[in-house]
mmCIF file of C-alpha atoms in Angstrom:
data_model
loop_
_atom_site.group_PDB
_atom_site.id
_atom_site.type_symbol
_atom_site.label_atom_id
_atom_site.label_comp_id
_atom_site.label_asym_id
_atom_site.label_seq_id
_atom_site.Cartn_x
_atom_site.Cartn_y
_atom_site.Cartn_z
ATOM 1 C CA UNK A 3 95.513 88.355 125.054
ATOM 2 C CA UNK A 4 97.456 87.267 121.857
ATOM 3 C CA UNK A 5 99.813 88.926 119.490
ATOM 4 C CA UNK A 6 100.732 88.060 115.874
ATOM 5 C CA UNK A 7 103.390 89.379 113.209
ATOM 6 C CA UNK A 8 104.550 88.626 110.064
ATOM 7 C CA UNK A 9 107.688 87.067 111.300
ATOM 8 C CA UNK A 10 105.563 84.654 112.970
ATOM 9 C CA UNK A 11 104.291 83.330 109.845
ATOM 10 C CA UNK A 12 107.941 83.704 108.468
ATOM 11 C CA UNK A 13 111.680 84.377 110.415
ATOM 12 C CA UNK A 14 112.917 85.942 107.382
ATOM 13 C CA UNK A 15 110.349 89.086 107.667
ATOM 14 C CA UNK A 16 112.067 89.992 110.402
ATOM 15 C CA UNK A 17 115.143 91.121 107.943
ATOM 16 C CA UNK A 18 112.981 93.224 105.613
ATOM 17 C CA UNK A 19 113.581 97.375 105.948
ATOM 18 C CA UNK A 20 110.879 97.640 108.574
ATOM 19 C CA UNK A 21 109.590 100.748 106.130
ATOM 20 C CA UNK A 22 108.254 97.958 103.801
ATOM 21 C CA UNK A 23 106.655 95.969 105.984
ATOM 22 C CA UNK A 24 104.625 97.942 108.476
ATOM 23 C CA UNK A 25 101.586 97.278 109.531
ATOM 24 C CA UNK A 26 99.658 100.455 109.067
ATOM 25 C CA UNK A 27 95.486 99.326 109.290
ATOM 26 C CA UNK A 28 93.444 96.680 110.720
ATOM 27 C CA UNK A 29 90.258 95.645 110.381
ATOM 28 C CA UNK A 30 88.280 92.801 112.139
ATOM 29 C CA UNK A 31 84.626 91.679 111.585
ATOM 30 C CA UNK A 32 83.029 88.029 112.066
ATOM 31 C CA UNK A 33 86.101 86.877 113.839
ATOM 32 C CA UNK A 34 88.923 87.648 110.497
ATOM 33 C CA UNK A 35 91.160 90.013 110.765
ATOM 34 C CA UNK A 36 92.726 91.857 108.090
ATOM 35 C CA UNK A 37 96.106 93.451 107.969
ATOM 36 C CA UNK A 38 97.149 96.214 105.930
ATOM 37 C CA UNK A 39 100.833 95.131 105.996
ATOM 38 C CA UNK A 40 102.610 97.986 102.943
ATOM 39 C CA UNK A 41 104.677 96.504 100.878
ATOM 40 C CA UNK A 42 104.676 93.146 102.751
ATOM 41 C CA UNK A 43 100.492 92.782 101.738
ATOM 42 C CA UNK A 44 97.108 92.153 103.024
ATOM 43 C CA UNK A 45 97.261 89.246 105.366
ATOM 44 C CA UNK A 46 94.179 87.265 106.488
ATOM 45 C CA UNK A 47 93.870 85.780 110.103
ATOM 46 C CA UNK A 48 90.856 84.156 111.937
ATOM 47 C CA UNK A 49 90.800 85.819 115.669
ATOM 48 C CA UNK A 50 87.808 83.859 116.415
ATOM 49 C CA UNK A 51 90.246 83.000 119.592
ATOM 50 C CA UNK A 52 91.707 86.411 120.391
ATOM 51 C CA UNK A 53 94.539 84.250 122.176
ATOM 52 C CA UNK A 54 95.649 82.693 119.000
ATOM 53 C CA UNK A 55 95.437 84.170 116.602
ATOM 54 C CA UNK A 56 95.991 81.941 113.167
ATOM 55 C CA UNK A 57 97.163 82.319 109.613
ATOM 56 C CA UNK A 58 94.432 82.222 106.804
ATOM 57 C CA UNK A 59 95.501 83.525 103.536
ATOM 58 C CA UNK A 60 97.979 86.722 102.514
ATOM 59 C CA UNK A 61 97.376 88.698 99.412
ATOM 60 C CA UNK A 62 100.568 90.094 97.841
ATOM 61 C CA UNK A 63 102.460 91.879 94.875
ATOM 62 C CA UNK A 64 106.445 91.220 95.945
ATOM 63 C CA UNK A 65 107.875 88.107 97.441
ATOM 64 C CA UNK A 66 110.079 88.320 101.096
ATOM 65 C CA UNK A 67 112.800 87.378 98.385
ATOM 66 C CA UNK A 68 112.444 90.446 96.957
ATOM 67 C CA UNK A 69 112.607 92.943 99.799
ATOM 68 C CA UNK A 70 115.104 91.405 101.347
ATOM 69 C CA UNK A 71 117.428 92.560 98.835
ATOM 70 C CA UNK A 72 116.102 96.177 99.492
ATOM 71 C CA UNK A 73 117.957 98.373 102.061
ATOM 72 C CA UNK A 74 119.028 101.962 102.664
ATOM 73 C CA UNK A 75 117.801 104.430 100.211
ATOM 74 C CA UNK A 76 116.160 102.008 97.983
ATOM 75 C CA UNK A 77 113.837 100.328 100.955
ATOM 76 C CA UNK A 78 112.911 104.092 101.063
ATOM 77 C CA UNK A 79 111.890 104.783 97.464
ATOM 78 C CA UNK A 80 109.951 101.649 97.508
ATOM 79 C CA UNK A 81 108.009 101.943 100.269
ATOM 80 C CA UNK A 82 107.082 104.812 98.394
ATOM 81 C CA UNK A 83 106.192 103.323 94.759
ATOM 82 C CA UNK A 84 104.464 100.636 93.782
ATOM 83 C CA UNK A 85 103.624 98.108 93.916
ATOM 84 C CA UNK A 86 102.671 97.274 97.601
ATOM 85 C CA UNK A 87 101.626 99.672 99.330
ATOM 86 C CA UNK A 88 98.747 98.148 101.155
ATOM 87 C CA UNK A 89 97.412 101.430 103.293
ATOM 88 C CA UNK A 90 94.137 100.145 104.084
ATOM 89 C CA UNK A 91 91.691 96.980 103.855
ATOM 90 C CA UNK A 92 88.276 96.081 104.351
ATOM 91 C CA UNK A 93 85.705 93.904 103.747
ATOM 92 C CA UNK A 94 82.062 94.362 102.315
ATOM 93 C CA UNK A 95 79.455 93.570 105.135
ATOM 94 C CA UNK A 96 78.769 89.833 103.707
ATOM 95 C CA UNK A 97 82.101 89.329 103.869
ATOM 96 C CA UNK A 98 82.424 88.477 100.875
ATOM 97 C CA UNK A 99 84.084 90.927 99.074
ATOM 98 C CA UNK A 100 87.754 92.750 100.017
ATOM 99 C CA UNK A 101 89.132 95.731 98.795
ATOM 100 C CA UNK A 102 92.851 96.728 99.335
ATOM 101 C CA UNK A 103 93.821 100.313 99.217
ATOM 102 C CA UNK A 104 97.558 101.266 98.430
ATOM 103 C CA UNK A 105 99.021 104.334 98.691
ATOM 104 C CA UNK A 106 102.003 105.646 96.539
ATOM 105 C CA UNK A 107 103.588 108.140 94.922
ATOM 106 C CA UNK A 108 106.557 108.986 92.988
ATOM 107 C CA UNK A 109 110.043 108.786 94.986
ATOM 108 C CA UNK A 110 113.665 110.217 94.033
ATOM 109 C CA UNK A 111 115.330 109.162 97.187
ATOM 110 C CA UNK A 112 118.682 108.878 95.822
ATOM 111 C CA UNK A 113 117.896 109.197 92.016
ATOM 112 C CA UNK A 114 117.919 111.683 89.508
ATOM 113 C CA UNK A 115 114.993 113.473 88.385
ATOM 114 C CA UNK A 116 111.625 114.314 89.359
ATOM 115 C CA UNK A 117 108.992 112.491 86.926
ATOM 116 C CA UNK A 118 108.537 108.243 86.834
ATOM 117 C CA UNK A 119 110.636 106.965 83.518
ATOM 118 C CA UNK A 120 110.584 103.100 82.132
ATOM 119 C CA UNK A 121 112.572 101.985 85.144
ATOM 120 C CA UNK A 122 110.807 104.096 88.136
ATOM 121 C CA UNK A 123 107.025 103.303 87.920
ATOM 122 C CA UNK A 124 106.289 105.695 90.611
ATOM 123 C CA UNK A 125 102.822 107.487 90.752
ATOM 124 C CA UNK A 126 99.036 106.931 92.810
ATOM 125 C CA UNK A 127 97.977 103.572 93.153
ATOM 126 C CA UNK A 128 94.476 102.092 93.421
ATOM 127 C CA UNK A 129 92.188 100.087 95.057
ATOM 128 C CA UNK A 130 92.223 96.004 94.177
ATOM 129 C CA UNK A 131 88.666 94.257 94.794
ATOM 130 C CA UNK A 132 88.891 90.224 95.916
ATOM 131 C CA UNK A 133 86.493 87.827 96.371
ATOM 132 C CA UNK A 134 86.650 86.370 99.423
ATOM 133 C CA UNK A 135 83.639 83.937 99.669
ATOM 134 C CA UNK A 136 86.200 81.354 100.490
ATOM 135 C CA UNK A 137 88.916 83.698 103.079
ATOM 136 C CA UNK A 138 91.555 80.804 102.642
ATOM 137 C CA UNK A 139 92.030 81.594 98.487
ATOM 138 C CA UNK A 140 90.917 85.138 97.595
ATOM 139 C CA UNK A 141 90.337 85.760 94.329
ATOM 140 C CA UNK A 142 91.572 88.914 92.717
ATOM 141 C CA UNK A 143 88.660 90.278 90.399
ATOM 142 C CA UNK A 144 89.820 94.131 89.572
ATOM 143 C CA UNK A 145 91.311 97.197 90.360
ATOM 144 C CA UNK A 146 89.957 100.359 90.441
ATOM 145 C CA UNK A 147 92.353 103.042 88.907
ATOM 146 C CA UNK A 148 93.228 106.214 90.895
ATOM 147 C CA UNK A 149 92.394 109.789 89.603
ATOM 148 C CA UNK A 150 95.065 111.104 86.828
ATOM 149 C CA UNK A 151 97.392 113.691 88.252
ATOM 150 C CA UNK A 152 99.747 116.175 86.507
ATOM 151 C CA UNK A 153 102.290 115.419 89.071
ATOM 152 C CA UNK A 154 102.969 112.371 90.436
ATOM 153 C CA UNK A 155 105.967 113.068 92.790
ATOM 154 C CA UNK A 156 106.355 113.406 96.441
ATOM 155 C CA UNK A 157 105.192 116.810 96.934
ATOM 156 C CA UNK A 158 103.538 116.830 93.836
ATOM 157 C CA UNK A 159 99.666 116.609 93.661
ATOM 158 C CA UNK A 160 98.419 113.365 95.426
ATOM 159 C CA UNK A 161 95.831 111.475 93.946
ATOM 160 C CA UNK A 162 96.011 107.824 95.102
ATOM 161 C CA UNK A 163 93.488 105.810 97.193
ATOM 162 C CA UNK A 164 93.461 106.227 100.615
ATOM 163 C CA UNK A 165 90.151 105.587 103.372
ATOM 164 C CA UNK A 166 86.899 103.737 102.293
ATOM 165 C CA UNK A 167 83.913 102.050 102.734
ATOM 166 C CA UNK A 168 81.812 98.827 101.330
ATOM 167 C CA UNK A 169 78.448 99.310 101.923
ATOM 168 C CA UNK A 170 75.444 98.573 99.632
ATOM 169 C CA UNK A 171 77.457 96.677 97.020
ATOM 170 C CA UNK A 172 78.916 100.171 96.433
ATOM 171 C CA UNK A 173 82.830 101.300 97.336
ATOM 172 C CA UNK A 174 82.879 104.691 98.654
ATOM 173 C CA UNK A 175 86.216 106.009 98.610
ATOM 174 C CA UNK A 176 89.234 109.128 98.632
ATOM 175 C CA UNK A 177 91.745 109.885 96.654
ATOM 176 C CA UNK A 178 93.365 112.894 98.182
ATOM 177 C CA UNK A 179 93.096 115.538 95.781
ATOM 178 C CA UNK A 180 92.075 112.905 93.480
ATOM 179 C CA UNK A 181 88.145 114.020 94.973
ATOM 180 C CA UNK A 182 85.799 111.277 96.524
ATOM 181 C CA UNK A 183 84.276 108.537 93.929
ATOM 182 C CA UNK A 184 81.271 105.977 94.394
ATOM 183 C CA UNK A 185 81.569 102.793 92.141
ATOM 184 C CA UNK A 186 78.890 99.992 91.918
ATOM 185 C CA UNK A 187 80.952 96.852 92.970
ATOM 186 C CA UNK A 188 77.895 94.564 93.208
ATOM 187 C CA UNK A 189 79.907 92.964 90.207
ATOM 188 C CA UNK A 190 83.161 93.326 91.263
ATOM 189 C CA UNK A 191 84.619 92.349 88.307
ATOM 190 C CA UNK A 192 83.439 94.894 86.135
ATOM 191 C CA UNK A 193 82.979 97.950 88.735
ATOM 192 C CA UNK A 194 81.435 100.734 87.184
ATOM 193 C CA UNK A 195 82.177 104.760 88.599
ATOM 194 C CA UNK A 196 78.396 106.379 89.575
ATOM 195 C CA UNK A 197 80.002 109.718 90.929
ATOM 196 C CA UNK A 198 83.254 111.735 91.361
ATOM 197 C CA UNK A 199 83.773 115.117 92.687
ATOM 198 C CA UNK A 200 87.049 116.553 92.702
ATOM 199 C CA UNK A 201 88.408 120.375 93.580
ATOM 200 C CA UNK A 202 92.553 119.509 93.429
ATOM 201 C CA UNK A 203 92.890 123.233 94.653
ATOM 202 C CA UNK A 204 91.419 123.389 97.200
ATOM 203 C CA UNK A 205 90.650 119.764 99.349
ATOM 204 C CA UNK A 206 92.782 116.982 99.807
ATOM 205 C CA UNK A 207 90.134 113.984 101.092
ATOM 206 C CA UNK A 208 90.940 111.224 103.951
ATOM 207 C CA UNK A 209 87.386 109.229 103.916
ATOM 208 C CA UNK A 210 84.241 108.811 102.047
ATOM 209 C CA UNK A 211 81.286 106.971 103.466
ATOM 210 C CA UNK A 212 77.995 106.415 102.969
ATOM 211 C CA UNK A 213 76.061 108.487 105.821
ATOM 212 C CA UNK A 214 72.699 106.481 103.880
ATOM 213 C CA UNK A 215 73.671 104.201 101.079
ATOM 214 C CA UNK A 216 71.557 106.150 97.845
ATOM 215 C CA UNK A 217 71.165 109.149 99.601
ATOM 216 C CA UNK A 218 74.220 111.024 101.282
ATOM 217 C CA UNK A 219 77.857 110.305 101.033
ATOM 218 C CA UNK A 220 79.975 112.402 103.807
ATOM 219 C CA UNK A 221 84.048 113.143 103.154
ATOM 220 C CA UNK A 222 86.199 114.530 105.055
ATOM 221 C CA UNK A 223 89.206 117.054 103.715
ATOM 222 C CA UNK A 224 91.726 117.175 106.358
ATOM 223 C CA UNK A 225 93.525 120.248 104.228
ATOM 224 C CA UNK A 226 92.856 123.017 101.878
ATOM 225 C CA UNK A 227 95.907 123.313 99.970
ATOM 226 C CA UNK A 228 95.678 126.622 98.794
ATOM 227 C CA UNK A 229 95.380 127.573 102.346
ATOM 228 C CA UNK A 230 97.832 126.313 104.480
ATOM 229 C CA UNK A 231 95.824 128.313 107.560
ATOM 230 C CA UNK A 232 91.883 126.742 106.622
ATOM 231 C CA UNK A 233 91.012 123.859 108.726
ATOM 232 C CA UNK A 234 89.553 120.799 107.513
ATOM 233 C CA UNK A 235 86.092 120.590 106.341
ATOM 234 C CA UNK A 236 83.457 118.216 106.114
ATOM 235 C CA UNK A 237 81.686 117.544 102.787
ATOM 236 C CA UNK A 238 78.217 116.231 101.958
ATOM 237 C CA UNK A 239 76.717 115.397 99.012
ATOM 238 C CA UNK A 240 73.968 112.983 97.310
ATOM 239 C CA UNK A 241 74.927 109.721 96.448
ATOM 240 C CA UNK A 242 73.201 107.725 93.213
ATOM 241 C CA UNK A 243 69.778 106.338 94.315
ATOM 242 C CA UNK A 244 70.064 102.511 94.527
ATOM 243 C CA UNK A 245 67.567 101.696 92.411
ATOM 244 C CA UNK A 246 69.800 103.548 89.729
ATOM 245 C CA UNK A 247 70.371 101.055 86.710
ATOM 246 C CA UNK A 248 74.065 100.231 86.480
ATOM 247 C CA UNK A 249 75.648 101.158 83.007
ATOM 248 C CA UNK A 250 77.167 98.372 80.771
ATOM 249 C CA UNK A 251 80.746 98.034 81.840
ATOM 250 C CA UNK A 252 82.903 98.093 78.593
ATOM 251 C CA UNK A 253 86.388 97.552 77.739
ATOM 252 C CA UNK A 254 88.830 100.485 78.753
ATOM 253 C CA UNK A 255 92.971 101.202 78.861
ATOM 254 C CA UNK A 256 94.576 102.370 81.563
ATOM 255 C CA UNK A 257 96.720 105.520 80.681
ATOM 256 C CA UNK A 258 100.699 105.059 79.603
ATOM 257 C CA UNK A 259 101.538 108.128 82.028
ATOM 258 C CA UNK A 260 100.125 110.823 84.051
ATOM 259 C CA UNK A 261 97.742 113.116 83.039
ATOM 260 C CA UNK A 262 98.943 116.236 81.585
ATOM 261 C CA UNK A 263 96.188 118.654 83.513
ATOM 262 C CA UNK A 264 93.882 118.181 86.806
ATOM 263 C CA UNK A 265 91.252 118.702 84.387
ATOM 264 C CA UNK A 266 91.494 115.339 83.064
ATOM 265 C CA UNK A 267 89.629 114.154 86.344
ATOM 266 C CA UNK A 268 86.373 114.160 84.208
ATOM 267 C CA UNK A 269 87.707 111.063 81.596
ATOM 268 C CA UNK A 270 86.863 107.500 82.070
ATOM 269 C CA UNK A 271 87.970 105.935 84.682
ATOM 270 C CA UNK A 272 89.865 102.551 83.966
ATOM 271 C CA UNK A 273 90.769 99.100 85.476
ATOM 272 C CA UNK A 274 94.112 97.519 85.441
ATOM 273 C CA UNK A 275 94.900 93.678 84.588
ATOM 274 C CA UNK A 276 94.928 91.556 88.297
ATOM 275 C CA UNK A 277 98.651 92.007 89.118
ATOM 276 C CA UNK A 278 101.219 89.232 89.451
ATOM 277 C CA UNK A 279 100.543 87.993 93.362
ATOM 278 C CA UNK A 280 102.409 85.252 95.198
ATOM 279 C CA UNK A 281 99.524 85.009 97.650
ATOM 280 C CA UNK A 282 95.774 84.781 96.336
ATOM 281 C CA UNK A 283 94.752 82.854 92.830
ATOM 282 C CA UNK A 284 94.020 85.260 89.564
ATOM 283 C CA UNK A 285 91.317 84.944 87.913
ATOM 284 C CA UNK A 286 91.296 88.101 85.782
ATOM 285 C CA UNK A 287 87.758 90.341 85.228
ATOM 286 C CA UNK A 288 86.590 92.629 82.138
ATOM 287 C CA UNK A 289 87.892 96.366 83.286
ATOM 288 C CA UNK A 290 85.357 98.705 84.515
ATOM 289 C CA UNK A 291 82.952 101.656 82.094
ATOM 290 C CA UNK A 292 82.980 104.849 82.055
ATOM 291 C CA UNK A 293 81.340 106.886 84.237
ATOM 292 C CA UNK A 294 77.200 107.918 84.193
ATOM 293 C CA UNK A 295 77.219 111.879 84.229
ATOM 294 C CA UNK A 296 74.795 112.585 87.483
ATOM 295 C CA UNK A 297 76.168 116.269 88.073
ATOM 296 C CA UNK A 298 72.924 118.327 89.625
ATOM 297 C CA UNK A 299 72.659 121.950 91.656
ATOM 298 C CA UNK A 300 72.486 122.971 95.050
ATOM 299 C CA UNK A 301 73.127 125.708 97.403
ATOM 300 C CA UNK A 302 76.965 125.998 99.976
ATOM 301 C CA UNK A 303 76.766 126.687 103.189
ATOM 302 C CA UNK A 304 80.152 126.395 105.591
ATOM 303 C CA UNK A 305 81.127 124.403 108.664
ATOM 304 C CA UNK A 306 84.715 123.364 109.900
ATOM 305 C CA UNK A 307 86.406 120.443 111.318
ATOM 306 C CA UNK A 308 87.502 116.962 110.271
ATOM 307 C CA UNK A 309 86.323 113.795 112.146
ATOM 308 C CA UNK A 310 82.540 114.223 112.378
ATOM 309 C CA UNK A 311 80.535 110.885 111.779
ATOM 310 C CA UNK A 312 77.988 110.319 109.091
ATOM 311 C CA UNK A 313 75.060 111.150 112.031
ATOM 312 C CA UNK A 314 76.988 114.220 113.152
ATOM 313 C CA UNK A 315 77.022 115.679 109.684
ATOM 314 C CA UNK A 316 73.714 114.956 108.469
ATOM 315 C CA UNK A 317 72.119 116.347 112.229
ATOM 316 C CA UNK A 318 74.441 119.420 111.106
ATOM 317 C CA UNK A 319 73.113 120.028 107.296
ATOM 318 C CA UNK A 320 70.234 122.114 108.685
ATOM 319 C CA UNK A 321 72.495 124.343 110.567
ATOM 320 C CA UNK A 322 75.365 125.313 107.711
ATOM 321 C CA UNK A 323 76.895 122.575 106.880
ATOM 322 C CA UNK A 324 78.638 122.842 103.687
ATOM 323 C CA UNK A 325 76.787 120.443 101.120
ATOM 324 C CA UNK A 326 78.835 120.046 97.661
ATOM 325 C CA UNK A 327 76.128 118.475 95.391
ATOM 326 C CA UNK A 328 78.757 118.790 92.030
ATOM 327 C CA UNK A 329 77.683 121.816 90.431
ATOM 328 C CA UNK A 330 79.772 120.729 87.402
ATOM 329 C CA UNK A 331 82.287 123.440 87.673
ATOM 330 C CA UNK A 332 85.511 123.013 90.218
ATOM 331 C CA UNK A 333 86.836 125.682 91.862
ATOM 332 C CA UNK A 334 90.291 125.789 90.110
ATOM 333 C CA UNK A 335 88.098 126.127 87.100
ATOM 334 C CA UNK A 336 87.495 122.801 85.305
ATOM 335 C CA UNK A 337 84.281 120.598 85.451
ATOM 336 C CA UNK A 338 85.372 118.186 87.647
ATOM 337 C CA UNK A 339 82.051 117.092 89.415
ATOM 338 C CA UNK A 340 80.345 114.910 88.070
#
């Protein structure tokens, strides 16, 4: 029916490394659609006409300028690093409210080395919030920090954003080994963190989503990697009852470098300054509080397989489904749920 690419909005995309600007998620609802374009951003269209679709707003960290002079072995370290990195995008049910995923790590294609210095800002990336009450200017209001990780390279131990949800004025979302986190967004300029569970060891999570907004958040690990032979497994455990009064978001700073130790996964969580975009207008929030300790007890049972939906697992609790309700100690030995 119709067909759209970011060379149709400009010629010169078309002579960007195609590794930054591929379009890896899309998401539609109420007739926008929203492209998770990597390094080339989040781009806005109205497909209220499938046939034509049109140009509404893009959302973006580095300018076609800029890639353009990117090629070879440094369009391949970038598209690993940020910024960029737009993985995956979606709006709240209103639409009113965006977040942007990005996914990164650290790269040495072609340098020396294996940690990020003062010229390689390699490591995880977040997830940005926007308003988007108006889709033609989004409004950057914060972004959620990922987990700390002890090593930020390659195939070091991943803990930046990756699948999500916005439901309930709450972001449900993965982080790899990073663990699963719920954050109240119903302000989303000061977002405050209501749960984490993390087990670096032994899961590495895809999704998080609310199975009943309050009640049950299902994840899904798609590896174990201390076991290169255990199949993914889906996780369930309680969410923070709605009615749960939000904490009093207060100023934090985002760490210098990476976190010496997994176990770290239990600090405050922080919020970085809206970055410099070419797209969207700034209008900078207070960063987000540290987290409300909700850690309670409850029996594990097991089950297998990735890809089950929220009505899938919850028919399957009953019958050994393996429900992680954060006992407070992780299996590689630190108190990571919380």
């Amino acid at each position: 029916m119709g067909r759209w690419s970011v060379v149709d909005r400009d010629e010169r995309w078309r002579d960007v490394h195609l590794s930054l600007r591929t379009l890896h998620d899309v998401y539609v609802q109420d007739g926008h659609a929203y492209l998770a374009y990597w390094d080339a951003g989040t781009w806005i269209l109205d497909v209220s006409d499938p046939a034509d679709p049109a140009y509404v707003a893009d959302i973006r960290e580095r300018s076609v300028e800029d890639l353009l002079r990117l090629d070879g072995l440094r369009a391949a370290r970038e598209s690993s690093e940020p910024p960029g990195n737009d993985h995956y995008v979606a709006p709240d049910p209103a639409g009113n409210l965006l977040a942007v995923g990005k996914e990164s790590r650290n790269s040495n294609f072609g340098k020396e080395g294996t940690t990020p210095g003062p010229d390689d800002p390699g490591g995880p990336s977040g997830v940005a919030l926007y308003d988007i009450s108006d889709p033609a200017d989004p409004v950057h209001r914060a972004t959620i920090d990922p987990p700390p990780t002890a090593d930020p390279n390659v195939n070091g131990v991943w803990t930046t954003a990756h699948n999500f949800e916005l439901a309930a004025g709450r972001l449900y979302s993965s982080w790899y080994r990073g663990g699963v986190k719920v954050h109240d967004v119903s302000d989303p300029a000061n977002p405050v963190e209501l749960r984490h569970f993390r087990r670096s060891a032994t899961t590495s999570f895809w999704t998080a989503q609310a199975a009943v907004p309050g009640e049950t958040v299902v994840a899904t690990s798609h590896e174990n990697p201390a076991d290169p032979d255990d199949s993914g497994t889906v996780y369930a455990f309680p969410d923070a009852p709605l009615e749960t009064p939000t904490p009093t978001a207060t100023s934090t700073t985002a760490p210098a470098s990476p976190a010496s130790s997994p176990s770290e996964a239990g600090s405050p969580p922080t919020t970085t300054a809206p970055p410099s975009t070419s797209g969207p207008t700034e209008r900078p929030g207070t960063t987000q509080g540290p987290p409300t300790p909700t850690a309670t007890t409850g029996g594990d049972t097991a089950a297998n397989g990735p890809g089950f939906g929220p009505l899938a697992v919850l028919a399957g609790l009953g019958l050994g489904a393996w429900r992680l309700v954060g006992d407070g100690e992780s299996d590689d030995g630190h108190g990571e749920a919380e």
